Tab-separated table of C-alpha atoms in Angstrom:
chain	number	residue	atom	x	y	z
A	234	MET	CA	-56.264	48.680	-101.826
A	235	GLU	CA	-55.379	45.175	-100.549
A	236	ALA	CA	-59.035	44.195	-101.049
A	237	GLY	CA	-58.879	45.247	-104.719
A	238	GLN	CA	-60.750	48.522	-104.196
A	239	LEU	CA	-59.688	51.774	-105.874
A	240	VAL	CA	-57.993	54.592	-103.959
A	241	PRO	CA	-60.428	57.564	-103.502
A	242	ASP	CA	-60.342	60.006	-106.436
A	243	HIS	CA	-59.530	63.133	-104.421
A	244	ILE	CA	-56.428	61.486	-102.962
A	245	VAL	CA	-55.068	60.362	-106.340
A	246	LEU	CA	-55.866	63.681	-108.042
A	247	GLY	CA	-54.225	65.590	-105.197
A	248	MET	CA	-51.073	63.496	-105.593
A	249	ILE	CA	-51.038	64.073	-109.368
A	250	GLU	CA	-51.557	67.829	-109.045
A	251	GLU	CA	-48.730	68.067	-106.517
A	252	ARG	CA	-46.411	66.036	-108.766
A	253	LEU	CA	-47.250	68.105	-111.856
A	254	SER	CA	-46.110	71.231	-110.017
A	255	HIS	CA	-42.484	70.024	-110.232
A	256	LYS	CA	-40.211	71.415	-112.957
A	257	ASP	CA	-39.158	67.999	-114.293
A	258	VAL	CA	-42.637	67.261	-115.722
A	259	ARG	CA	-42.736	70.313	-117.995
A	260	LYS	CA	-41.240	68.267	-120.837
A	261	GLY	CA	-43.789	65.476	-120.410
A	262	PHE	CA	-45.052	62.721	-118.129
A	263	ILE	CA	-46.684	59.265	-118.150
A	264	LEU	CA	-49.552	58.269	-115.852
A	265	ASP	CA	-49.582	54.511	-115.238
A	266	GLY	CA	-52.901	52.930	-114.248
A	267	PHE	CA	-54.789	56.201	-113.961
A	268	PRO	CA	-57.541	57.214	-114.565
A	269	ARG	CA	-59.615	54.132	-113.733
A	270	ASN	CA	-63.120	55.511	-114.348
A	271	ILE	CA	-65.015	58.268	-116.192
A	272	PRO	CA	-65.261	60.726	-113.245
A	273	GLN	CA	-61.500	60.395	-112.717
A	274	ALA	CA	-60.883	61.001	-116.433
A	275	GLN	CA	-63.082	64.104	-116.449
A	276	ALA	CA	-61.444	65.461	-113.290
A	277	LEU	CA	-58.025	64.724	-114.783
A	278	ASP	CA	-58.901	66.603	-117.986
A	279	GLU	CA	-59.939	69.644	-115.923
A	280	LEU	CA	-56.755	69.468	-113.847
A	281	LEU	CA	-54.482	69.137	-116.898
A	282	ASP	CA	-56.260	72.008	-118.664
A	283	LYS	CA	-55.681	74.151	-115.582
A	284	VAL	CA	-51.925	73.440	-115.610
A	285	HIS	CA	-51.748	73.650	-119.439
A	286	GLN	CA	-50.540	70.044	-119.781
A	287	PRO	CA	-53.310	68.207	-121.706
A	288	LEU	CA	-52.978	64.518	-122.529
A	289	ASP	CA	-51.548	63.721	-125.957
A	290	ALA	CA	-52.633	60.075	-125.942
A	291	THR	CA	-53.996	57.198	-123.900
A	292	ILE	CA	-52.375	53.803	-124.463
A	293	LEU	CA	-54.404	50.622	-123.987
A	294	ILE	CA	-52.269	47.484	-123.622
A	295	ASP	CA	-54.738	44.773	-124.614
A	296	VAL	CA	-54.211	41.351	-122.989
A	297	ASP	CA	-56.337	38.182	-123.001
A	298	LEU	CA	-57.964	37.376	-119.662
A	299	ASP	CA	-56.208	34.021	-119.088
A	300	VAL	CA	-52.793	35.564	-119.827
A	301	LEU	CA	-53.592	38.445	-117.488
A	302	ILE	CA	-54.485	36.120	-114.595
A	303	GLN	CA	-51.299	34.104	-115.154
A	304	ARG	CA	-49.192	37.251	-115.071
A	305	ILE	CA	-50.739	38.529	-111.859
A	306	THR	CA	-50.824	35.282	-109.867
A	307	GLY	CA	-47.289	34.353	-110.957
A	308	ARG	CA	-45.744	37.732	-110.144
A	309	ARG	CA	-42.859	37.805	-107.664
A	310	THR	CA	-41.000	40.966	-106.593
A	311	CYS	CA	-37.564	41.301	-104.993
A	312	LEU	CA	-37.839	43.034	-101.618
A	313	SER	CA	-34.306	44.446	-101.937
A	314	CYS	CA	-33.983	45.845	-105.475
A	315	GLY	CA	-37.570	45.714	-106.815
A	316	GLN	CA	-36.797	43.345	-109.710
A	317	VAL	CA	-39.984	41.610	-110.937
A	318	TYR	CA	-40.204	37.936	-111.952
A	319	ASN	CA	-43.000	35.568	-112.981
A	320	ILE	CA	-42.931	31.910	-111.963
A	321	TYR	CA	-44.660	30.951	-115.247
A	322	THR	CA	-43.018	33.128	-117.875
A	323	SER	CA	-39.792	34.584	-116.417
A	324	PRO	CA	-38.802	32.735	-113.225
A	325	SER	CA	-35.700	33.435	-111.168
A	326	ARG	CA	-32.823	30.997	-111.667
A	327	LEU	CA	-32.325	30.949	-107.892
A	328	ASP	CA	-35.843	29.770	-107.030
A	329	ASP	CA	-37.117	32.171	-104.349
A	330	ARG	CA	-34.174	34.551	-104.538
A	331	CYS	CA	-33.340	37.432	-106.878
A	332	ASP	CA	-30.841	36.769	-109.675
A	333	LYS	CA	-29.503	40.325	-109.461
A	334	CYS	CA	-28.949	40.875	-105.745
A	335	GLY	CA	-29.882	37.618	-104.006
A	336	GLY	CA	-32.773	39.271	-102.165
A	337	ASP	CA	-35.955	37.461	-101.128
A	338	LEU	CA	-38.779	37.298	-103.685
A	339	HIS	CA	-42.157	38.460	-102.416
A	340	HIS	CA	-45.660	37.467	-103.538
A	341	ARG	CA	-47.998	40.441	-103.081
A	342	MET	CA	-50.945	39.836	-100.763
A	343	ASP	CA	-53.365	41.316	-103.313
A	344	ASP	CA	-52.127	38.979	-106.083
A	345	ASN	CA	-54.565	36.192	-105.146
A	346	GLU	CA	-57.485	34.839	-107.186
A	347	GLU	CA	-60.200	36.374	-104.995
A	348	THR	CA	-58.702	39.866	-105.152
A	349	ILE	CA	-57.944	39.500	-108.870
A	350	GLY	CA	-61.560	38.489	-109.553
A	351	ASN	CA	-62.743	41.580	-107.675
A	352	ARG	CA	-60.314	43.789	-109.640
A	353	LEU	CA	-61.543	42.421	-112.957
A	354	ARG	CA	-65.197	43.027	-112.044
A	355	ILE	CA	-64.345	46.631	-111.131
A	356	TYR	CA	-62.376	46.968	-114.374
A	357	GLU	CA	-65.293	45.815	-116.520
A	358	ALA	CA	-67.767	48.066	-114.711
A	359	GLN	CA	-65.681	51.222	-114.306
A	360	THR	CA	-62.555	51.176	-116.469
A	361	THR	CA	-63.780	49.649	-119.748
A	362	PRO	CA	-65.984	52.731	-120.523
A	363	LEU	CA	-62.757	54.777	-120.685
A	364	ILE	CA	-61.907	53.071	-123.978
A	365	ASN	CA	-64.778	54.847	-125.735
A	366	TYR	CA	-64.185	58.035	-123.725
A	367	TYR	CA	-60.671	58.471	-125.104
A	368	ARG	CA	-61.517	57.011	-128.504
A	369	GLN	CA	-64.092	59.792	-128.975
A	370	GLN	CA	-61.360	62.324	-128.156
A	371	GLY	CA	-59.112	60.735	-130.795
A	372	LYS	CA	-56.477	59.950	-128.164
A	373	LEU	CA	-56.737	56.156	-127.859
A	374	LYS	CA	-53.748	54.069	-128.983
A	375	ASN	CA	-54.131	50.271	-128.848
A	376	ILE	CA	-51.172	47.919	-128.339
A	377	GLN	CA	-51.380	44.134	-128.221
A	378	GLY	CA	-49.838	43.102	-124.903
A	379	VAL	CA	-49.369	39.417	-125.728
A	380	GLY	CA	-45.899	38.157	-126.665
A	381	GLU	CA	-42.320	38.779	-125.627
A	382	ILE	CA	-41.658	41.701	-123.292
A	383	ASP	CA	-39.135	43.243	-125.693
A	384	ASP	CA	-41.632	43.104	-128.577
A	385	ILE	CA	-44.366	44.771	-126.522
A	386	PHE	CA	-41.878	47.383	-125.331
A	387	THR	CA	-40.854	48.113	-128.949
A	388	LYS	CA	-44.513	48.658	-129.900
A	389	LEU	CA	-44.933	51.025	-126.966
A	390	ILE	CA	-41.802	53.017	-127.853
A	391	THR	CA	-42.981	53.273	-131.477
A	392	VAL	CA	-46.254	54.872	-130.344
A	393	LEU	CA	-44.429	57.268	-128.012
A	394	ASP	CA	-41.940	58.233	-130.741
A	395	ARG	CA	-44.815	59.125	-133.052
A	396	LEU	CA	-46.303	61.302	-130.339
A	397	THR	CA	-43.022	63.149	-129.768
A	398	ASN	CA	-42.814	63.833	-133.512
A	399	ILE	CA	-46.372	65.151	-133.629
A	400	LYS	CA	-46.049	67.293	-130.488
A	401	PRO	CA	-43.501	69.794	-131.906
A	402	GLU	CA	-45.884	70.412	-134.829
A	403	LYS	CA	-48.695	71.145	-132.379
A	404	GLN	CA	-46.405	73.397	-130.360
A	405	ARG	CA	-45.431	75.304	-133.514
A	406	GLU	CA	-49.102	75.728	-134.439
A	407	GLU	CA	-49.949	76.933	-130.926
A	408	SER	CA	-46.924	79.251	-130.968
A	409	THR	CA	-48.052	80.717	-134.303
A	410	LYS	CA	-51.584	81.229	-132.973
A	411	MET	CA	-50.259	82.923	-129.834
A	412	SER	CA	-47.945	85.134	-131.895
A	413	THR	CA	-50.836	86.161	-134.165
A	414	ALA	CA	-53.051	86.864	-131.152
A	415	LYS	CA	-50.303	89.010	-129.578
A	416	LYS	CA	-49.893	90.995	-132.804
A	417	LYS	CA	-53.653	91.602	-132.962
A	418	THR	CA	-53.641	92.732	-129.335
A	419	ALA	CA	-50.657	95.010	-130.007
A	420	THR	CA	-52.465	96.490	-133.028
A	421	LYS	CA	-55.572	97.121	-130.943
A	422	LYS	CA	-53.459	98.792	-128.261
A	423	ALA	CA	-51.625	100.882	-130.864
A	424	ALA	CA	-54.893	102.117	-132.418
A	425	PRO	CA	-55.932	104.277	-129.411
A	426	LYS	CA	-52.381	105.692	-129.289
A	427	LYS	CA	-52.565	106.631	-132.975
A	428	LYS	CA	-55.982	108.172	-132.404
A	429	ALA	CA	-54.651	110.123	-129.420
A	430	ALA	CA	-51.659	111.288	-131.487
A	431	ALA	CA	-53.991	112.382	-134.298
A	432	THR	CA	-56.164	114.272	-131.799
A	433	LYS	CA	-53.046	115.903	-130.369
A	434	LYS	CA	-51.891	116.933	-133.858
A	435	LYS	CA	-55.362	118.294	-134.555
A	436	ALA	CA	-55.250	120.267	-131.309
A	437	VAL	CA	-51.798	121.639	-132.196
A	438	ALA	CA	-53.050	122.572	-135.662
A	439	THR	CA	-56.058	124.315	-134.092
A	440	LYS	CA	-53.765	126.213	-131.741
A	441	LYS	CA	-51.538	127.234	-134.650
A	442	LYS	CA	-54.591	128.360	-136.619
A	443	ALA	CA	-55.803	130.352	-133.623
A	444	ALA	CA	-52.350	131.900	-133.263
A	445	VAL	CA	-52.301	132.878	-136.959
A	446	THR	CA	-55.797	134.344	-136.657
A	447	LYS	CA	-54.703	136.251	-133.566
A	448	LYS	CA	-51.636	137.577	-135.386
A	449	LYS	CA	-53.758	138.634	-138.356
A	450	ALA	CA	-56.225	140.353	-136.033
A	451	ALA	CA	-53.371	142.099	-134.246
A	452	ALA	CA	-51.864	143.159	-137.592
A	453	LYS	CA	-55.232	144.513	-138.765
A	454	LYS	CA	-55.693	146.362	-135.490
A	455	LYS	CA	-52.187	147.803	-135.730
A	456	THR	CA	-52.803	148.916	-139.330
A	457	ALA	CA	-56.139	150.439	-138.342
A	458	THR	CA	-54.469	152.291	-135.467
A	459	LYS	CA	-51.747	153.567	-137.788
A	460	LYS	CA	-54.345	154.740	-140.307
A	461	LYS	CA	-56.359	156.394	-137.576
A	462	ALA	CA	-53.239	158.094	-136.249
A	463	ALA	CA	-52.323	159.232	-139.774
A	464	VAL	CA	-55.813	160.666	-140.306
A	465	LYS	CA	-55.661	162.504	-136.971
A	466	LYS	CA	-52.196	163.816	-137.807
A	467	LYS	CA	-53.357	164.959	-141.255
A	468	THR	CA	-56.434	166.662	-139.772
A	469	ALA	CA	-54.353	168.373	-137.132
A	470	THR	CA	-51.902	169.603	-139.801
A	471	LYS	CA	-54.772	170.998	-141.876
A	472	LYS	CA	-56.232	172.766	-138.837
A	473	LYS	CA	-52.823	174.225	-138.024
A	474	ALA	CA	-52.368	175.439	-141.594
A	475	ALA	CA	-55.833	177.046	-141.519
A	476	ALA	CA	-54.996	178.817	-138.266
A	477	LYS	CA	-51.826	180.275	-139.790
A	478	LYS	CA	-53.793	181.651	-142.751
A	479	LYS	CA	-56.124	183.449	-140.406
């Protein structure tokens, strides 16, 4: 890292995945300075799809090369409170000490011209292609990073505010789609139940029909028995009457 080289992808992605598992990122997050190349961007897309937290936008803060070099080489950081100064554009009033806490100001070892030159070469070769990568996805937002800090910050907040206004609409659309899908699934599940109920009713109706048929058969049999008994009785009476005559 001190030589201007990038941290290995698997380390950075592992750190991001672990951080995204925390509850406080469910409402949103910002990744600063990552991804730095196409493979990282593709791996990040896969990771965010897996955790159902896709990127809404990628913000490119566009700065001229000479301004960029001035910002990096002139950067000074307070070792005590982390306040950042620039000896060219926003110097401390106390020379090498922090205005806020009086702590010592530190010049990072990797903020030298050799390391910066190496960083810029890596940026042109590996990071610049990301501009088209995210532009093709319709996620690229460009902000001019030259001017007063407050002005640049206002531009950034404006872009983020637009995203937060768009996101609820997307969430409502996704919620509607999910609700419709659930209803369809519920209807599909209900269909076999209805079919089973209809089959059950049909079976009950068949049983009732069989019972009626059985009753009718029993009634017919009973009637036939009665008739047969009546005929036998009548015949026996006739025979008895004939015997008396004799």
